[in-house]
PDB file of C-alpha atoms and ligand atoms in Angstrom:
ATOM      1  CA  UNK A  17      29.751  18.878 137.776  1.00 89.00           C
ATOM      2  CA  UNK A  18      26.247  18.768 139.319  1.00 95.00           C
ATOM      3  CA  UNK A  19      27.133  16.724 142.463  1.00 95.00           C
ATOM      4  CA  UNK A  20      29.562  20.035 143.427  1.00 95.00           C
ATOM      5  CA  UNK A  21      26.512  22.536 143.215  1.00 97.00           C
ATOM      6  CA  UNK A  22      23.740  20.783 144.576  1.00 97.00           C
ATOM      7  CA  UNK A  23      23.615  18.273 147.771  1.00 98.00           C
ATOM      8  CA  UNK A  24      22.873  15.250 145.609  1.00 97.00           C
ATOM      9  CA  UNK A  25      22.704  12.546 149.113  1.00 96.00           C
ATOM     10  CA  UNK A  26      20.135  14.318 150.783  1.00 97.00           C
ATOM     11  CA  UNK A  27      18.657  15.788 147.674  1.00 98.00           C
ATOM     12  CA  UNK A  28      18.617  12.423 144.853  1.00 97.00           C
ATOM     13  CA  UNK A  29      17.626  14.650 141.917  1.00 97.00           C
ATOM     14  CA  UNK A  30      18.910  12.719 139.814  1.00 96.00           C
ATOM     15  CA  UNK A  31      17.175   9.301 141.110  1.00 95.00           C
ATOM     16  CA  UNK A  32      13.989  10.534 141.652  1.00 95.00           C
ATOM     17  CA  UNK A  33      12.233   7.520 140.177  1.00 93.00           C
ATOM     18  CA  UNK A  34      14.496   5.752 143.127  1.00 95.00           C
ATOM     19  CA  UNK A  35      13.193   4.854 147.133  1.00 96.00           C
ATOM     20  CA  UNK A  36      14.619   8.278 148.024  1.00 96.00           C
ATOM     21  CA  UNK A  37      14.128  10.447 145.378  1.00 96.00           C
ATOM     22  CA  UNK A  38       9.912   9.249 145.455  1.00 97.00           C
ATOM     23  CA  UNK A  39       9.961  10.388 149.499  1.00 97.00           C
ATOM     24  CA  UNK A  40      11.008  13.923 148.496  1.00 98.00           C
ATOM     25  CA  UNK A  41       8.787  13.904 145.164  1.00 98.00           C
ATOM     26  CA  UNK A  42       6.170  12.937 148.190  1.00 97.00           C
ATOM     27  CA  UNK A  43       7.223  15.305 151.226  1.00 97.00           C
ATOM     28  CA  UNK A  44       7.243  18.128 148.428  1.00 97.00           C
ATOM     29  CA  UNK A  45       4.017  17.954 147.058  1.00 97.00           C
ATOM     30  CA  UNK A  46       2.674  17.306 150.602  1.00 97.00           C
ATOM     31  CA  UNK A  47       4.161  20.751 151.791  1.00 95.00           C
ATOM     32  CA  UNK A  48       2.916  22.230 149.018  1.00 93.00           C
ATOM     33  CA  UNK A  49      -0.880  20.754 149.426  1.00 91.00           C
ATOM     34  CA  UNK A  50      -0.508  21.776 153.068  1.00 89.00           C
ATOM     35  CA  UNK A  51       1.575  25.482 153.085  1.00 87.00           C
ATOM     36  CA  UNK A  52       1.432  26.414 149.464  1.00 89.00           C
ATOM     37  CA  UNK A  53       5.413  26.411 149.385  1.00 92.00           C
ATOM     38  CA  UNK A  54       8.617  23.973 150.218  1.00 94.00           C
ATOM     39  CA  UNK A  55      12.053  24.716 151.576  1.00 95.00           C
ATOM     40  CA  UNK A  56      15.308  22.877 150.606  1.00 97.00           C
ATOM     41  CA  UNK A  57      17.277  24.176 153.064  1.00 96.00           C
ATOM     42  CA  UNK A  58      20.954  23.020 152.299  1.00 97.00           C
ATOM     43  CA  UNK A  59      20.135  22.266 148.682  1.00 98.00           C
ATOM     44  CA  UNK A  60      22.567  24.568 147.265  1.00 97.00           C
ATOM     45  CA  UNK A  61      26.330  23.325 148.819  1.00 97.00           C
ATOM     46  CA  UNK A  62      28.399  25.763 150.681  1.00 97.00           C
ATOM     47  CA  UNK A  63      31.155  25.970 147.573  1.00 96.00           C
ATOM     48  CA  UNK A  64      28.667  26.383 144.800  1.00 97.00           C
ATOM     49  CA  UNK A  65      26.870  29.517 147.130  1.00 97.00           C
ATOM     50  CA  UNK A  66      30.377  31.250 147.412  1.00 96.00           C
ATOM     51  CA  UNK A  67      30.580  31.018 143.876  1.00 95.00           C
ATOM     52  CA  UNK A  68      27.783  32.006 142.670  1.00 95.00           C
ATOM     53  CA  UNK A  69      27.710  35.248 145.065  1.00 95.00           C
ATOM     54  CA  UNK A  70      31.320  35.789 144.053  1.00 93.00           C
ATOM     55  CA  UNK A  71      30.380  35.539 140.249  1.00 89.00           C
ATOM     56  CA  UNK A  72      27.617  37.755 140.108  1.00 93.00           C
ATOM     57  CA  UNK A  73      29.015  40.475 143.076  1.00 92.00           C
ATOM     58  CA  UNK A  74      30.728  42.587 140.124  1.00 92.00           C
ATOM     59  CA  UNK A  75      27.440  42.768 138.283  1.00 95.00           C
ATOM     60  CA  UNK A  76      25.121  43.424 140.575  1.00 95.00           C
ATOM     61  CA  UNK A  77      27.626  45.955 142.399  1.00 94.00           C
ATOM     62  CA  UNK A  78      28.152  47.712 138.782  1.00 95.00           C
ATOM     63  CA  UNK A  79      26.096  46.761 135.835  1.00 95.00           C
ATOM     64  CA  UNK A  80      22.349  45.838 137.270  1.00 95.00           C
ATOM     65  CA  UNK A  81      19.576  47.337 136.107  1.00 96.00           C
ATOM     66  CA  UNK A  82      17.371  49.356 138.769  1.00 94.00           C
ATOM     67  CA  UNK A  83      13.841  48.088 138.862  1.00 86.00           C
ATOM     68  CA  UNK A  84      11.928  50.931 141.098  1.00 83.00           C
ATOM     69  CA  UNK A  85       8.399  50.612 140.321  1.00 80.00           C
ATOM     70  CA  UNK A  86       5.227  51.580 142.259  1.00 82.00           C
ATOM     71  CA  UNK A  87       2.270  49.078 141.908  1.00 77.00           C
ATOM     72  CA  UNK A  88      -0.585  47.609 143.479  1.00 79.00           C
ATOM     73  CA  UNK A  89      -0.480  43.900 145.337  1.00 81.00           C
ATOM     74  CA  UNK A  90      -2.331  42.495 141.582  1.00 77.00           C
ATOM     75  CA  UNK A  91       0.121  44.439 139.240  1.00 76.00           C
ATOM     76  CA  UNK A  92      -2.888  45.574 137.543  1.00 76.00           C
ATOM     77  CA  UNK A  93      -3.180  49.222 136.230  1.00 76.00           C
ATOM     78  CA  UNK A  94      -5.570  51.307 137.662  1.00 72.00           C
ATOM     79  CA  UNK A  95      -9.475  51.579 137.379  1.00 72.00           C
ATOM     80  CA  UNK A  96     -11.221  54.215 137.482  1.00 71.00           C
ATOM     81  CA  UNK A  97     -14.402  54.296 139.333  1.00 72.00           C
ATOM     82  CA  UNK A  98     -13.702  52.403 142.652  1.00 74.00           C
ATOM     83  CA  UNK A  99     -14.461  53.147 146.169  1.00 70.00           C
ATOM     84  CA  UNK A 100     -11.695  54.859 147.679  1.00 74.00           C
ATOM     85  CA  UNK A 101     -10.688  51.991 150.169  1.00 78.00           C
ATOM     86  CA  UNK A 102     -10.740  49.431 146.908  1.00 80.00           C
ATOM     87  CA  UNK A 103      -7.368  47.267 147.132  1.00 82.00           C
ATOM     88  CA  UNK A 104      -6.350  48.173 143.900  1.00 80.00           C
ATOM     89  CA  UNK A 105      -6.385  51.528 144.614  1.00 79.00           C
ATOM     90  CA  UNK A 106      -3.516  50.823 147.310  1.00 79.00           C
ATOM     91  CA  UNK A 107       0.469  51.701 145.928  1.00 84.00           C
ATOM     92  CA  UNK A 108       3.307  50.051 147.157  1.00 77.00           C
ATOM     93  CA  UNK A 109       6.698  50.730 146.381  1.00 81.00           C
ATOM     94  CA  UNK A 110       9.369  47.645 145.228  1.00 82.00           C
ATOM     95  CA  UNK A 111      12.928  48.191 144.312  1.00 83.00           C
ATOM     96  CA  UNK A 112      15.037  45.146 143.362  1.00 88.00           C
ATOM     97  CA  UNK A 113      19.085  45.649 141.273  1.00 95.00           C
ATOM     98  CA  UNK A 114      18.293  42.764 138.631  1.00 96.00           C
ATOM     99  CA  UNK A 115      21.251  40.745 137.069  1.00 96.00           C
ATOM    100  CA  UNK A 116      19.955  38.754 133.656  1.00 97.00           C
ATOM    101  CA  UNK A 117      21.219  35.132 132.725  1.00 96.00           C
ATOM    102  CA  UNK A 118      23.329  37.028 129.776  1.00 96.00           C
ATOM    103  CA  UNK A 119      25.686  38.597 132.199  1.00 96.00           C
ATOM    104  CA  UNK A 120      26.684  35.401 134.545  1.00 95.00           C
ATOM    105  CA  UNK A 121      27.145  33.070 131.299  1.00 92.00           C
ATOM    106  CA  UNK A 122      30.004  30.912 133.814  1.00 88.00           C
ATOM    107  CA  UNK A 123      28.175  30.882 136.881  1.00 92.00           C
ATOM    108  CA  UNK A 124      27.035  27.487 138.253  1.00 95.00           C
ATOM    109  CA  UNK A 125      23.633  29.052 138.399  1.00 96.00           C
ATOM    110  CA  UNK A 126      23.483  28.257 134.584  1.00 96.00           C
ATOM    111  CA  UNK A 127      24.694  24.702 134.974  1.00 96.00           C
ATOM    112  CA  UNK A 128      21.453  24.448 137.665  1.00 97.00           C
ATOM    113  CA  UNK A 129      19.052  25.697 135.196  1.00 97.00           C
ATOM    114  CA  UNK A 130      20.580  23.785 132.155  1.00 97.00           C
ATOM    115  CA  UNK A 131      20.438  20.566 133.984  1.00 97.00           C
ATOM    116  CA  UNK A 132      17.249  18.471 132.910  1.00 97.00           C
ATOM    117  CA  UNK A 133      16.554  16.998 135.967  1.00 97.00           C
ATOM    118  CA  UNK A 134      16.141  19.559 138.229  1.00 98.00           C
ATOM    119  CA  UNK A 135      13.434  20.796 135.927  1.00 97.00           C
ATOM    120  CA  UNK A 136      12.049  17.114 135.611  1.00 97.00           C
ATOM    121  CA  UNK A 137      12.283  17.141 139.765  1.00 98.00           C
ATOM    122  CA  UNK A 138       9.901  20.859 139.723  1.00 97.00           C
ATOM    123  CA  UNK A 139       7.657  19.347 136.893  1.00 97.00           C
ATOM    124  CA  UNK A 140       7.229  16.104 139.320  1.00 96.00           C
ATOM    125  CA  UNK A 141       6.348  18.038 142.585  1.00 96.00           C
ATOM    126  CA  UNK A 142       3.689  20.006 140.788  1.00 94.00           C
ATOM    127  CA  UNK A 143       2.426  17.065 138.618  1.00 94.00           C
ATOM    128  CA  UNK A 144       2.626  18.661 135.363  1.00 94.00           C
ATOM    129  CA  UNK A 145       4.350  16.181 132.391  1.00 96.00           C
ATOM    130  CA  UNK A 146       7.048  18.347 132.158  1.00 96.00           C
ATOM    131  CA  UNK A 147       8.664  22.265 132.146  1.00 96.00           C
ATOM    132  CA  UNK A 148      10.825  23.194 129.957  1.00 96.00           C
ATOM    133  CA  UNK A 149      13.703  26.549 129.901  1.00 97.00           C
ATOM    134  CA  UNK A 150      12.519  29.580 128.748  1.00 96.00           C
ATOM    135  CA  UNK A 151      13.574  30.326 125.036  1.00 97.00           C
ATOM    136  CA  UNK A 152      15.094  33.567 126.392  1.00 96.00           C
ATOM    137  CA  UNK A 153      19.143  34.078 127.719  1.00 95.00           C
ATOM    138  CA  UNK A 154      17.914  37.302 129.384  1.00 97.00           C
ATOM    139  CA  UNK A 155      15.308  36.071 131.155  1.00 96.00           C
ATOM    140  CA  UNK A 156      15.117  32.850 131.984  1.00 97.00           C
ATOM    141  CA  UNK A 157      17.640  33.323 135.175  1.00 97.00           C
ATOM    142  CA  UNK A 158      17.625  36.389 137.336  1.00 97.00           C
ATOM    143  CA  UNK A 159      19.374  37.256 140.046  1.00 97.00           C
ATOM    144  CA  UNK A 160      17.762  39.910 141.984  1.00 95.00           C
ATOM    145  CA  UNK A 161      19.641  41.866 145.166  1.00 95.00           C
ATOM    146  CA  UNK A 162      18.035  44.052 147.791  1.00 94.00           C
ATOM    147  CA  UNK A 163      19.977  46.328 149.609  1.00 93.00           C
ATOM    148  CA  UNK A 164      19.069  48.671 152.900  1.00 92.00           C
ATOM    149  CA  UNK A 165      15.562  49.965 152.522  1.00 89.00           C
ATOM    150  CA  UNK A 166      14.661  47.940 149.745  1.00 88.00           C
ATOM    151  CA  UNK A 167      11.635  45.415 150.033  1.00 84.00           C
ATOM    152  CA  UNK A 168       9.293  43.312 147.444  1.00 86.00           C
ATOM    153  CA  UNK A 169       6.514  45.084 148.621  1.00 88.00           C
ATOM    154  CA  UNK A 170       3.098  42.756 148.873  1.00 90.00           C
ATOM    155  CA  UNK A 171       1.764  41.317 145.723  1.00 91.00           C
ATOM    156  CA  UNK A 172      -0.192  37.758 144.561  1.00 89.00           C
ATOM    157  CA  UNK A 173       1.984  36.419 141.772  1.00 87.00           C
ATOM    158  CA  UNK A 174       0.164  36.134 137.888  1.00 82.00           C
ATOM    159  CA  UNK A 175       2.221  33.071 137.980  1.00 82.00           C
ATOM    160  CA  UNK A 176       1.178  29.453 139.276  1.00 82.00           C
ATOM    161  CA  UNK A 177       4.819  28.716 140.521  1.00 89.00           C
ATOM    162  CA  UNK A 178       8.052  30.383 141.962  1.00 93.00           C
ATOM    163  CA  UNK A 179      10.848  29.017 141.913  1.00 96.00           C
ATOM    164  CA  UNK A 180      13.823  30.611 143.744  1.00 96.00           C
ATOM    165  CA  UNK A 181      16.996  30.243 145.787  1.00 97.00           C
ATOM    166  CA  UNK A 182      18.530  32.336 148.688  1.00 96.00           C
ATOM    167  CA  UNK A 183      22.075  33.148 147.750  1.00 97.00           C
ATOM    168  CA  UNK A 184      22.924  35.821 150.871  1.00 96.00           C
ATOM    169  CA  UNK A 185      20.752  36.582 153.279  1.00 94.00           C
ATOM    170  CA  UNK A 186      20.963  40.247 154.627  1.00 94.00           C
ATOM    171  CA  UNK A 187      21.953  41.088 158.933  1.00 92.00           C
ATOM    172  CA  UNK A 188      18.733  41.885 159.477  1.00 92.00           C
ATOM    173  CA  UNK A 189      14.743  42.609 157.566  1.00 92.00           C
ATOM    174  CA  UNK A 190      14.699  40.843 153.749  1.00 92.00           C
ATOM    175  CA  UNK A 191      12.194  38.340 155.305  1.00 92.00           C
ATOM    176  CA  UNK A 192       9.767  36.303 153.552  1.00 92.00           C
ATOM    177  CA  UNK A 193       6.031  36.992 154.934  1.00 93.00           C
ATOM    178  CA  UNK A 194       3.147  35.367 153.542  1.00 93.00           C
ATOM    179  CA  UNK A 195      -0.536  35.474 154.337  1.00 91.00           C
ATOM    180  CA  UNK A 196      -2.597  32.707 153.405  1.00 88.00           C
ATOM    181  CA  UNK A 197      -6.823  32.120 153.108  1.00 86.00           C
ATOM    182  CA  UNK A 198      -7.619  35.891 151.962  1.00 88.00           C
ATOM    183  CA  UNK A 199      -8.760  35.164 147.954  1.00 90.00           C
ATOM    184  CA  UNK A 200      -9.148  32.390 145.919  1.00 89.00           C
ATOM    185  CA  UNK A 201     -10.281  31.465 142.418  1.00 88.00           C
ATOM    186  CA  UNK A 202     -13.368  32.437 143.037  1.00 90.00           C
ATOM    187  CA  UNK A 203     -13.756  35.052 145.741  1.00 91.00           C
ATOM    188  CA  UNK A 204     -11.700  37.907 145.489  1.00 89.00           C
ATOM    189  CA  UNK A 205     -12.555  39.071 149.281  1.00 89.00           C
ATOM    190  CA  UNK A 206     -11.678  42.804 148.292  1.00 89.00           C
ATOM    191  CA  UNK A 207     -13.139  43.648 151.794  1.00 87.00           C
ATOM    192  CA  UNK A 208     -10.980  41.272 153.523  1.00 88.00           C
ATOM    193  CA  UNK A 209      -7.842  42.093 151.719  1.00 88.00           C
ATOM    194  CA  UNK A 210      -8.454  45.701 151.785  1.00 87.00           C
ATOM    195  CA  UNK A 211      -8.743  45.510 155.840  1.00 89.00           C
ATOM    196  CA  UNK A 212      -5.430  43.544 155.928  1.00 89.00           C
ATOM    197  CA  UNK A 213      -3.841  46.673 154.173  1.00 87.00           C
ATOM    198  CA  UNK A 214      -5.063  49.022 156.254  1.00 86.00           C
ATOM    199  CA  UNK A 215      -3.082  47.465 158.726  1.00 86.00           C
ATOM    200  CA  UNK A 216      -4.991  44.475 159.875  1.00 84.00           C
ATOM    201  CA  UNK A 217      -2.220  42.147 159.414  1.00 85.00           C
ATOM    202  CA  UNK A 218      -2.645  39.494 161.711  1.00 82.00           C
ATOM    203  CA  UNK A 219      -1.926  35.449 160.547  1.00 89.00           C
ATOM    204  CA  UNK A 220       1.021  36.978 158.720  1.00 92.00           C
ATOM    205  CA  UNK A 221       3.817  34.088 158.517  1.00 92.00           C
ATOM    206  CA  UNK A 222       7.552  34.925 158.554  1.00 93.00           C
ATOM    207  CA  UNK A 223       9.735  32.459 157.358  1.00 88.00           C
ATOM    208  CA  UNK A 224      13.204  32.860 157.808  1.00 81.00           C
ATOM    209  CA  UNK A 225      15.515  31.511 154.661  1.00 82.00           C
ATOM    210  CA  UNK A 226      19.107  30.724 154.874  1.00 92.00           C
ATOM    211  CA  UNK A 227      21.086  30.929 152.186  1.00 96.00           C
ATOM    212  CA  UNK A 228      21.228  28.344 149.765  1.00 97.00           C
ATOM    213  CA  UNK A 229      17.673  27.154 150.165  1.00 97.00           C
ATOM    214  CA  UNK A 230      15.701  26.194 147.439  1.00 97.00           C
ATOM    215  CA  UNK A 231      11.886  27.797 147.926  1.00 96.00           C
ATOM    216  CA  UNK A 232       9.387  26.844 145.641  1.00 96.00           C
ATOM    217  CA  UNK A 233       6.289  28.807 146.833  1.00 94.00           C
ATOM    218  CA  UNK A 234       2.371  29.051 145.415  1.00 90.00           C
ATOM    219  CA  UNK A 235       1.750  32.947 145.544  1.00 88.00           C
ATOM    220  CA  UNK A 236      -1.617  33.119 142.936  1.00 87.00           C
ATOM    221  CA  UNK A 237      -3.679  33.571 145.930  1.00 88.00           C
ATOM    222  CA  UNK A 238      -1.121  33.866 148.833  1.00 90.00           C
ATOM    223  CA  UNK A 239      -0.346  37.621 149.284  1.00 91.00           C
ATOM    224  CA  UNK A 240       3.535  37.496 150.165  1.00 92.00           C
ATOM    225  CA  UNK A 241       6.235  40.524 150.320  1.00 92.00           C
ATOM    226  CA  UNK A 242       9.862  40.562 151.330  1.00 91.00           C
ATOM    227  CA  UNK A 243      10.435  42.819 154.303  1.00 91.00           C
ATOM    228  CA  UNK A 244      12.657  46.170 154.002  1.00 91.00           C
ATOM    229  CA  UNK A 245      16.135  44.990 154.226  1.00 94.00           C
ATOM    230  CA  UNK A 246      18.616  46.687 157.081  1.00 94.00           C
ATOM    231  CA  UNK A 247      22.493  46.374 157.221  1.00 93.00           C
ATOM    232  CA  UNK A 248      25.089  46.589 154.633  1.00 92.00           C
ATOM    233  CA  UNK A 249      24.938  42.764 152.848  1.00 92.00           C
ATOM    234  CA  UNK A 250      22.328  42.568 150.662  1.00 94.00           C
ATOM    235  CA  UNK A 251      19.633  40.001 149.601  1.00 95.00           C
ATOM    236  CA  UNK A 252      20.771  38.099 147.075  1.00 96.00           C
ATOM    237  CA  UNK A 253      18.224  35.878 145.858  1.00 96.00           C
ATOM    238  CA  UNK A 254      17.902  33.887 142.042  1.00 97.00           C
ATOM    239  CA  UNK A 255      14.828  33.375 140.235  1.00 96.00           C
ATOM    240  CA  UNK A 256      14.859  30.086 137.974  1.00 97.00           C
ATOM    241  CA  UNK A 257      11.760  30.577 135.475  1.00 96.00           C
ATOM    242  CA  UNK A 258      10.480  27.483 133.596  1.00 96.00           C
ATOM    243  CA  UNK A 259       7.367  26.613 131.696  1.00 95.00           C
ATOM    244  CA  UNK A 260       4.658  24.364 130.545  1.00 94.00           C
ATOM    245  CA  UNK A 261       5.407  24.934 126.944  1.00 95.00           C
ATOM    246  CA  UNK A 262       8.532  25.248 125.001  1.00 96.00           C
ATOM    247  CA  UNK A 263       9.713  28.537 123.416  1.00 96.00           C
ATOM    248  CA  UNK A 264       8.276  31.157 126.007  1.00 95.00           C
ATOM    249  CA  UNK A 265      10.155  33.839 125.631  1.00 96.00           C
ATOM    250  CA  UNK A 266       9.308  37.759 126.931  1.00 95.00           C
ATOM    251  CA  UNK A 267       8.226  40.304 124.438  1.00 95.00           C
ATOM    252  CA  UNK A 268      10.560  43.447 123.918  1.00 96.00           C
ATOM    253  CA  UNK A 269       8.342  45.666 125.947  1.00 93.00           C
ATOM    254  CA  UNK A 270       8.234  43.381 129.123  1.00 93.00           C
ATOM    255  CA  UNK A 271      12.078  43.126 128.545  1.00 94.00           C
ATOM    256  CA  UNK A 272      12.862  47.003 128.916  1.00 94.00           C
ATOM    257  CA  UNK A 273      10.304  46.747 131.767  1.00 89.00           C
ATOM    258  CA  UNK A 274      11.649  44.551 133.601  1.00 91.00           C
ATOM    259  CA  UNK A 275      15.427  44.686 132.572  1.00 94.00           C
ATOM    260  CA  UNK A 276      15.855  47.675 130.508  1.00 93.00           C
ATOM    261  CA  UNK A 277      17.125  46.107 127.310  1.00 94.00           C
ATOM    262  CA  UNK A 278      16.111  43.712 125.559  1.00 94.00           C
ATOM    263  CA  UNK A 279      19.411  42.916 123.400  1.00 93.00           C
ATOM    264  CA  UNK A 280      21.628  39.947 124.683  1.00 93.00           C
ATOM    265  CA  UNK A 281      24.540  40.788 125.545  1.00 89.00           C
TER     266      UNK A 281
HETATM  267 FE1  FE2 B 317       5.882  36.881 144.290  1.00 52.45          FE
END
């Protein structure tokens, strides 16, 4: 049941078209024009949390999948030619423990995605007709943990949208930081961006999550990282993916990238 996973009276997801649920439709999209990002802290009830960290704890203690990878903040390969100082000449090092969609099949995680109106609420806020579930039971959920010394390292996102939801937060580090005004569409302000890595990192915003808030956040031209995590609990966060068109689904080869399989379980 929906109203035991999500805070349905101060969150009316399911009367948006209603007095109340317009006001959040508005106060979202407002954030959004404003910060690039929302918070729903709460959204998420205390119950559904425990359960959902208690149904995927086995898996991501014993049967993730280890994504260590070393890449630039554009996840773009390398090119040849540059000036040494170029951003995209800059590694950074991310390590995430990924649990797919496939291997918490009774978590109320699923329920979440599964239920058409959250999606309809997401498509609403970012005035697009509508966004439909991936076409994919590995992918279309993840939930990623972070333990000591692990970080999303900076990186813009290829994707307009991200949708996720703090599950535990760690004792200490796992932060979100974001820094705002340094590219857009049409400027890619290498200079400026390659001065911030060097360790001119001022304007930097940390904003501190608790668990079982709902962030949707506009990283396309918002460099962002999570912060190394310290202590023994890990960052548990999920990632809800949806999109514009029906039937996405991620090739093989981005499968054993990112998960490595691409066989449902
Ligand atoms: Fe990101």
């Amino acid at each position: 049941m929906i109203e035991n996973i999500i805070d349905l009276k101060r969150y009316p997801l399911d009367h948006l078209t209603g007095k109340e649920g317009q006001k959040l439709v508005d106060q979202c999209q407002l954030a959004l024009h404003e910060s690039g990002l929302f918070n729903l802290d709460g959204f998420l009830i205390p119950d559904a949390i425990k359960q959902a960290v208690k149904s995927s704890a086995d898996q991501l203690a014993n049967h993730s999948f280890t994504h260590e990878r070393e890449h630039n903040i554009y996840f773009l390969p390398e090119v040849e030619g540059l000036a040494g100082n170029h951003p995209v000449l800059k590694k950074f090092k991310t390590v995430n423990h990924t649990v797919c969609s496939d291997q918490i099949r009774d978590n109320v995680l699923i329920e979440l995605y599964e239920w058409p109106p959250f999606a309809a609420f997401l498509a609403a806020v970012m005035k697009i007709p509508q966004l439909h579930q991936m076409d994919d039971e590995i992918s279309r959920l993840n939930v990623m943990g972070y333990s000591a010394g692990e970080a999303l390292n900076w990186h813009f996102d290829r994707s307009e949208f991200t949708t996720t939801l703090l599950l535990q937060a760690p004792q200490e580090g796992g932060e979100f930081q974001y820094r705002t005004g340094l590219r857009t569409d049409i400027d890619p302000n290498y200079d400026g961006i390659a001065k911030f890595l060097a360790g001119d990192q001022n304007d930097v915003t940390t904003l501190p999550l608790e668990a079982g808030t709902l962030n949707v956040f506009r990283g396309k031209n918002t460099l962002h990282r999570v912060s190394p995590v310290k202590g023994e609990h890990q960052r548990v966060i999920v990632v809800f993916s949806y999109y514009e068109n029906p039937g996405v689904a991620f090739s093989v080869e981005e499968k054993v990238g990112f998960y490595g399989r691409s066989d449902v379980l």
